[in-house]
Amino acid sequence: MAIVAIISLRACMLFFGEPVDAAHYALMTISALLALILFRGKTSDDVPIGHSFWSVSLSVFSRWLLLFAALLALAYATKTSTLYSRKLLFTWLLVTPPMLLLTRLAIDHAIMRMVIASNHSRRIVIAGANELGRNLAEKLKNFPQYGMAIDGFFDDRSAERLGSDSSIRIIGKLPELPDYVRKNNIDLIFIVLPMRNIERVTEILDQLHDTTASIYFVPDVFVFDLIQCRTGDIDGMPIVALCETPFHGMRGIVKQTSDYIIASAILLITSPLLLAIALAIKLTTPGNVIFKQRRYGLDGHEIIVYKFRTMTVSEDADSVRQATKGDSRITKVGAILRRYSLDELPQFINVLQGRMSVVGPRPHAVAHNEEYRPLIKGYMVRHKVNPGITGLAQVQGFRGETKSVEDMKNRVDCDLEYLRNWTLALDLKIIARTVNIMFSDKMAY
């Protein structure tokens, strides 16, 4: 990867006809050293399974941005920033990430082909033939390119308790595992025993330390309702996050940047329409053009959300009566705005303020939050992120009036699903579907 970054820089210099001297070579050498640190390879003991294209892309782009920022800071500190023109640096910034990504994908593909061609498999056994262990085996089988061959399972339960699943092979009981590993040159061991049997897990680990196999413990955290589960450590103490925001680190920067870009573009494009709507409201009904609502935002803190006023009254009290079909409070202009969701346009200002996102769980009235949070499990988890102008629930048909607790539960389920599976591609897909719904949905009123 370091070589790719240097080749890219050298190509940009040739393209712009910029000369190369000792100072340039010194800076390129430093660039290569930093790139070696940031793009260092994984060890052979890693289990690189299930890394999606988006996760690989995010990793490559974030490391490149960090490298580029470090080089700019170094050039500024050493007063060598004048060695390269701004157009060259800007071109290098844009051209290099695709080259790094293509190189990374090509290397991964080549390694996979070599593994398949060599017929060299890493032999695996799984301690525990429970549901978690069987799910793990299925996932491993879905990635044959990594050259992993499952010998079978070890479990203490009787054949009657294990069932008649012919897809799994029970090699023996758990006490027989260490001896089998030593005699059969096993490379990897996955321990999937329940955490309540921690004493048994510790006993097995002590026995397996007399082997050279790599050992992985798969905790049964899936008994919990996980939101962005990830592992980490605090000064060497391992921790597992069970409920966390998806917008952590570089993912948060990507989300915030995309929000600002999209909101700025939409406000610029729709500025004539915004002015026309404001005039229509002002000329047809008395009162303010903008209706300010109290909503719960990030971490459950109250925020002020903007909307074009569509009713003859502005309700934002401790109890709120939802808009219904044929509601007499809705003005003629308001009916048109609500039909095409144009009353939400001022919320792009909230996005620029950092109070909202373009895509996310829709903000509910404060009164509704207090009503539903004790009734729906995980209701407040949706406030781990900024509320959105549109969301997964809205494009899946759960918008408009909520007539029952079940209606609200369906919305919350969609919100939690969004938190579990967020990607920038998902945001763009939701935005595209929202635009289509604006002109076809019959539930808005």
XYZ file of C-alpha atoms in Angstrom:
445
model
C 0.000 0.000 0.000
C 2.912 2.335 0.749
C 4.271 1.721 -2.742
C 0.863 2.524 -4.269
C 0.708 5.882 -2.458
C 4.219 6.815 -3.645
C 3.533 5.689 -7.221
C 0.367 7.789 -7.193
C 2.290 10.845 -5.964
C 5.030 10.354 -8.562
C 2.424 9.969 -11.329
C 0.728 13.218 -10.265
C 4.088 15.015 -10.350
C 4.789 13.736 -13.854
C 1.299 14.718 -14.994
C 1.733 18.304 -13.800
C 5.366 18.464 -14.899
C 6.717 19.227 -11.437
C 10.452 18.550 -10.841
C 11.868 16.043 -8.355
C 14.855 16.842 -6.135
C 16.350 15.577 -2.866
C 13.700 17.310 -0.749
C 10.924 15.616 -2.719
C 12.543 12.191 -2.280
C 12.916 12.807 1.464
C 9.216 13.641 1.798
C 8.244 10.629 -0.307
C 10.354 8.393 1.949
C 8.563 9.744 5.017
C 5.239 9.190 3.223
C 6.186 5.577 2.583
C 7.122 5.001 6.232
C 3.843 6.491 7.472
C 1.910 4.427 4.922
C 3.667 1.257 6.094
C 2.482 2.005 9.629
C -1.109 2.874 8.699
C -1.581 0.157 6.059
C 0.300 -2.601 7.842
C -0.955 -6.063 6.971
C -2.908 -8.433 9.145
C -1.241 -11.335 10.902
C -1.746 -14.875 9.714
C -3.717 -15.651 12.874
C -6.505 -13.239 12.011
C -9.795 -14.648 10.827
C -10.731 -12.194 8.022
C -14.255 -13.456 7.447
C -17.301 -11.401 6.557
C -15.548 -8.135 5.761
C -17.899 -6.367 3.357
C -16.822 -4.156 0.476
C -18.067 -1.124 2.404
C -16.104 -1.970 5.555
C -12.924 -2.499 3.530
C -13.514 0.760 1.625
C -14.133 2.686 4.843
C -10.942 1.286 6.368
C -8.831 2.186 3.325
C -10.285 5.691 2.890
C -10.061 6.578 6.594
C -6.410 5.495 6.803
C -5.609 7.429 3.659
C -7.209 10.607 5.018
C -5.238 10.175 8.237
C -2.006 9.729 6.259
C -2.734 12.756 4.077
C -3.516 14.931 7.109
C -0.314 13.791 8.840
C 1.768 14.631 5.767
C 0.199 18.087 5.471
C 0.931 18.766 9.133
C 4.513 17.563 8.687
C 5.017 19.678 5.566
C 3.661 22.739 7.364
C 5.851 22.145 10.430
C 9.016 21.705 8.335
C 8.125 24.556 5.957
C 8.199 22.206 2.959
C 4.561 22.650 1.947
C 5.639 24.806 -1.004
C 7.351 21.817 -2.640
C 4.019 20.697 -4.081
C 1.358 22.792 -5.766
C -2.199 22.823 -4.435
C -3.581 21.303 -7.631
C -1.107 18.409 -7.337
C -2.008 17.745 -3.696
C -5.736 17.926 -4.432
C -5.345 15.523 -7.361
C -3.257 13.150 -5.218
C -5.926 13.281 -2.497
C -8.662 12.211 -4.944
C -6.750 9.752 -7.129
C -4.998 7.684 -4.465
C -7.967 6.157 -2.521
C -9.395 4.270 -5.551
C -5.892 2.990 -6.353
C -5.416 1.820 -2.756
C -8.818 0.117 -2.714
C -8.273 -1.657 -6.038
C -4.852 -2.822 -4.878
C -6.273 -4.110 -1.592
C -9.059 -6.006 -3.371
C -6.616 -7.417 -5.935
C -4.262 -8.642 -3.197
C -7.127 -10.233 -1.244
C -8.389 -11.944 -4.404
C -4.908 -13.213 -5.277
C -4.418 -14.642 -1.781
C -7.788 -16.401 -1.956
C -6.910 -17.927 -5.342
C -3.560 -19.110 -3.985
C -5.251 -20.726 -0.987
C -7.752 -22.522 -3.221
C -5.047 -23.614 -5.690
C -2.757 -24.940 -2.944
C -5.508 -27.089 -1.403
C -4.054 -26.116 1.980
C -6.802 -25.899 4.563
C -6.694 -24.684 8.139
C -8.306 -27.417 10.195
C -10.951 -26.296 12.674
C -12.851 -27.844 15.567
C -15.723 -26.285 17.500
C -16.242 -26.834 21.225
C -20.002 -26.787 21.672
C -22.662 -28.115 19.287
C -25.309 -25.661 20.460
C -27.247 -23.306 18.191
C -24.465 -20.709 18.316
C -21.860 -23.310 17.333
C -23.952 -24.543 14.416
C -24.527 -20.993 13.201
C -20.771 -20.394 13.355
C -20.133 -23.523 11.287
C -22.602 -22.359 8.640
C -20.912 -18.966 8.428
C -17.473 -20.561 8.067
C -18.759 -22.805 5.273
C -19.966 -19.717 3.397
C -16.346 -18.594 2.941
C -14.487 -21.559 1.362
C -11.983 -19.152 -0.204
C -10.319 -18.762 3.199
C -9.341 -22.412 3.227
C -10.997 -23.429 6.496
C -12.073 -27.049 6.937
C -14.241 -28.021 9.915
C -13.335 -31.420 11.382
C -16.364 -31.422 13.656
C -17.761 -30.651 17.104
C -17.022 -31.625 20.678
C -19.963 -31.701 23.092
C -20.796 -33.480 26.356
C -24.502 -33.863 25.701
C -26.087 -37.164 24.719
C -27.184 -37.939 21.166
C -30.821 -37.580 22.235
C -30.249 -34.025 23.505
C -28.193 -33.052 20.458
C -30.923 -34.147 18.054
C -30.628 -35.840 14.681
C -28.973 -33.068 12.672
C -26.966 -34.949 10.029
C -25.118 -31.790 8.960
C -22.884 -31.823 12.046
C -20.253 -34.354 13.056
C -19.737 -35.002 16.755
C -16.124 -36.110 17.234
C -16.248 -36.658 20.973
C -16.763 -35.261 24.454
C -15.144 -32.024 25.635
C -12.461 -33.782 27.775
C -11.234 -35.486 24.576
C -10.691 -32.141 22.772
C -7.064 -31.364 23.836
C -5.804 -34.833 22.914
C -7.551 -34.689 19.514
C -6.047 -31.257 18.788
C -2.522 -32.480 19.569
C -2.779 -35.675 17.520
C -4.468 -34.160 14.437
C -2.570 -30.865 13.956
C -5.654 -28.691 14.435
C -5.024 -25.037 13.534
C -8.063 -23.261 15.016
C -10.388 -23.939 17.921
C -13.645 -22.052 18.434
C -15.134 -22.302 21.933
C -18.864 -21.524 21.846
C -19.908 -22.695 25.295
C -22.406 -20.561 27.279
C -20.868 -17.860 29.462
C -22.640 -19.343 32.493
C -20.217 -22.296 32.163
C -17.194 -20.044 32.588
C -15.474 -22.532 34.936
C -15.697 -25.217 32.266
C -14.385 -22.802 29.640
C -11.423 -21.923 31.873
C -10.662 -25.612 32.425
C -10.661 -26.304 28.679
C -8.448 -23.272 27.997
C -5.892 -24.471 30.551
C -5.716 -27.846 28.803
C -5.510 -26.317 25.310
C -2.541 -24.152 26.270
C -0.504 -27.335 25.888
C -1.174 -27.178 22.115
C -0.062 -24.832 19.328
C -3.580 -24.202 18.004
C -5.084 -20.716 17.850
C -8.058 -20.385 20.193
C -11.120 -18.153 19.758
C -13.915 -17.713 22.283
C -17.320 -16.860 20.785
C -19.435 -15.343 23.596
C -23.171 -15.988 23.491
C -23.937 -12.258 23.555
C -26.643 -12.884 20.972
C -29.032 -13.615 23.822
C -29.120 -9.815 24.105
C -30.772 -7.399 21.686
C -27.537 -6.114 20.162
C -27.120 -2.660 18.645
C -23.748 -2.166 16.907
C -21.958 -4.846 18.946
C -18.180 -4.390 18.928
C -15.177 -5.374 20.998
C -12.455 -3.216 22.494
C -10.240 -2.863 25.521
C -9.525 -0.437 28.344
C -5.836 -0.592 29.238
C -5.714 -4.248 28.241
C -9.064 -5.186 29.807
C -11.328 -6.631 27.044
C -14.822 -5.168 26.766
C -17.842 -5.906 24.568
C -20.214 -3.124 23.513
C -23.784 -4.444 23.451
C -25.567 -1.190 22.583
C -23.658 1.593 20.851
C -24.127 4.248 18.190
C -23.252 3.193 14.631
C -21.622 6.590 14.083
C -18.390 5.913 15.901
C -15.031 7.250 14.694
C -14.689 7.529 10.919
C -18.269 6.306 10.383
C -19.445 9.357 12.328
C -17.344 11.648 10.149
C -18.768 10.035 6.994
C -22.333 10.422 8.293
C -21.889 14.054 9.345
C -20.111 15.034 6.134
C -22.787 13.442 3.942
C -25.492 15.188 6.000
C -23.915 18.611 5.499
C -23.351 18.073 1.770
C -26.885 16.785 1.084
C -28.618 19.396 3.276
C -26.654 22.275 1.733
C -27.406 21.073 -1.793
C -31.140 20.633 -1.143
C -31.523 24.031 0.542
C -29.696 25.693 -2.353
C -31.750 23.909 -5.023
C -35.109 24.461 -3.289
C -34.533 28.060 -2.143
C -37.054 29.514 -4.675
C -39.609 26.905 -3.551
C -38.972 27.724 0.118
C -39.667 31.402 -0.560
C -42.855 30.590 -2.488
C -44.153 28.342 0.313
C -43.414 30.988 2.944
C -45.325 33.620 0.952
C -48.282 31.267 0.399
C -48.581 30.555 4.124
C -48.239 34.213 5.090
C -50.796 35.439 2.551
C -53.483 32.803 3.225
C -53.535 32.395 7.021
C -52.575 34.488 10.043
C -49.698 33.356 12.217
C -46.054 32.397 11.884
C -44.678 30.766 8.751
C -42.424 28.416 10.712
C -43.782 26.103 13.385
C -41.218 25.227 16.075
C -41.688 21.841 17.719
C -40.062 20.369 20.812
C -38.641 16.932 20.085
C -36.189 14.514 21.647
C -32.844 14.493 19.844
C -29.472 12.821 20.360
C -29.168 11.077 23.753
C -32.749 12.059 24.608
C -32.060 15.792 24.911
C -34.809 18.175 23.814
C -34.260 20.029 20.538
C -36.281 22.513 18.490
C -37.373 21.196 15.085
C -38.573 23.487 12.283
C -41.537 22.865 9.964
C -43.684 24.992 7.718
C -46.935 25.655 9.585
C -49.736 23.590 8.058
C -52.462 24.026 10.703
C -54.541 26.868 12.057
C -53.218 26.033 15.566
C -49.772 25.107 16.811
C -49.898 22.235 19.275
C -46.742 21.477 21.224
C -48.058 20.842 24.716
C -47.905 17.921 27.120
C -50.607 16.149 25.107
C -50.742 16.255 21.328
C -53.636 15.285 19.080
C -52.268 13.636 15.940
C -53.306 14.866 12.529
C -55.992 12.675 11.004
C -57.460 12.349 7.535
C -59.796 15.286 6.895
C -58.520 17.123 9.996
C -60.258 20.527 10.156
C -57.139 22.150 11.629
C -55.141 21.654 8.400
C -55.168 24.677 6.080
C -55.589 24.456 2.303
C -51.931 25.289 1.702
C -50.996 22.970 4.564
C -52.834 20.061 2.950
C -50.718 20.409 -0.191
C -47.507 20.710 1.809
C -48.311 17.639 3.917
C -49.359 15.625 0.868
C -45.858 15.965 -0.630
C -43.956 16.292 2.694
C -42.849 19.816 1.725
C -43.581 21.022 5.258
C -40.431 19.135 6.328
C -38.050 21.195 4.146
C -37.002 23.629 6.940
C -35.604 20.639 8.810
C -32.591 20.714 6.491
C -31.656 23.829 8.487
C -31.763 21.608 11.587
C -29.332 19.275 9.809
C -26.864 22.121 9.243
C -27.260 23.031 12.929
C -26.212 19.490 13.858
C -29.549 18.742 15.556
C -30.817 16.317 12.917
C -29.631 14.027 10.122
C -31.041 13.628 6.639
C -31.748 9.953 7.413
C -32.475 8.565 10.865
C -35.327 7.716 13.241
C -38.086 10.319 12.880
C -38.452 12.627 15.905
C -41.700 12.097 17.774
C -43.513 14.688 19.853
C -42.226 14.870 23.431
C -45.694 13.896 24.651
C -45.624 10.765 22.453
C -42.199 9.785 23.787
C -43.434 9.885 27.355
C -46.486 7.851 26.345
C -44.702 5.071 24.451
C -41.311 4.657 26.170
C -42.723 2.503 29.019
C -44.789 0.446 26.559
C -42.237 -0.442 23.851
C -38.975 -2.240 24.554
C -35.943 -0.321 23.280
C -37.947 2.808 22.477
C -35.275 5.230 23.744
C -32.421 3.369 21.998
C -33.492 5.158 18.812
C -32.089 8.312 20.423
C -28.527 6.965 20.202
C -28.355 8.982 16.958
C -29.687 12.277 15.649
C -33.313 12.111 14.469
C -33.793 12.144 10.705
C -35.939 13.957 8.163
C -36.733 10.559 6.688
C -36.025 7.045 7.856
C -36.309 3.323 7.260
C -39.727 3.190 8.938
C -41.116 5.861 6.614
C -40.017 4.144 3.386
C -41.381 0.806 4.618
C -44.884 2.218 5.013
C -44.917 3.093 8.725
C -45.692 6.795 8.439
C -48.725 8.933 9.080
C -51.053 8.495 12.025
C -50.188 5.881 14.676
C -53.520 4.435 15.757
C -52.174 1.827 18.197
C -49.148 0.792 20.227
C -48.487 -1.851 17.562
C -48.193 0.862 14.899
C -45.563 2.648 16.967
C -43.769 -0.627 17.720
C -43.435 -1.270 13.977
C -41.791 2.131 13.588
C -39.404 1.519 16.476
C -38.473 -1.925 15.125
C -37.499 -0.292 11.821
C -35.488 2.368 13.651
C -33.533 -0.266 15.586
C -32.962 -2.240 12.389
C -31.498 0.919 10.843
C -29.122 1.328 13.799
C -27.944 -2.277 13.496
C -27.278 -2.175 9.761
C -26.299 1.419 8.932
C -24.168 2.072 5.868
C -23.873 5.140 3.674
C -25.380 3.048 0.871
C -28.451 2.384 3.053
C -28.857 6.135 3.626
C -28.717 6.833 -0.112
C -31.223 4.043 -0.790
C -33.648 5.478 1.791
C -33.300 8.968 0.287
C -34.065 7.629 -3.207
C -37.120 5.735 -1.962
C -38.298 8.818 -0.056
C -38.277 10.921 -3.226
C -40.396 8.280 -4.954
C -42.835 8.070 -2.020
C -43.316 11.860 -1.972
C -45.206 11.599 -5.267
C -46.938 8.247 -4.806
C -47.784 7.732 -1.125
C -51.448 8.053 -0.133
C -50.859 7.921 3.648
C -49.655 11.515 4.030
C -52.262 13.971 5.280
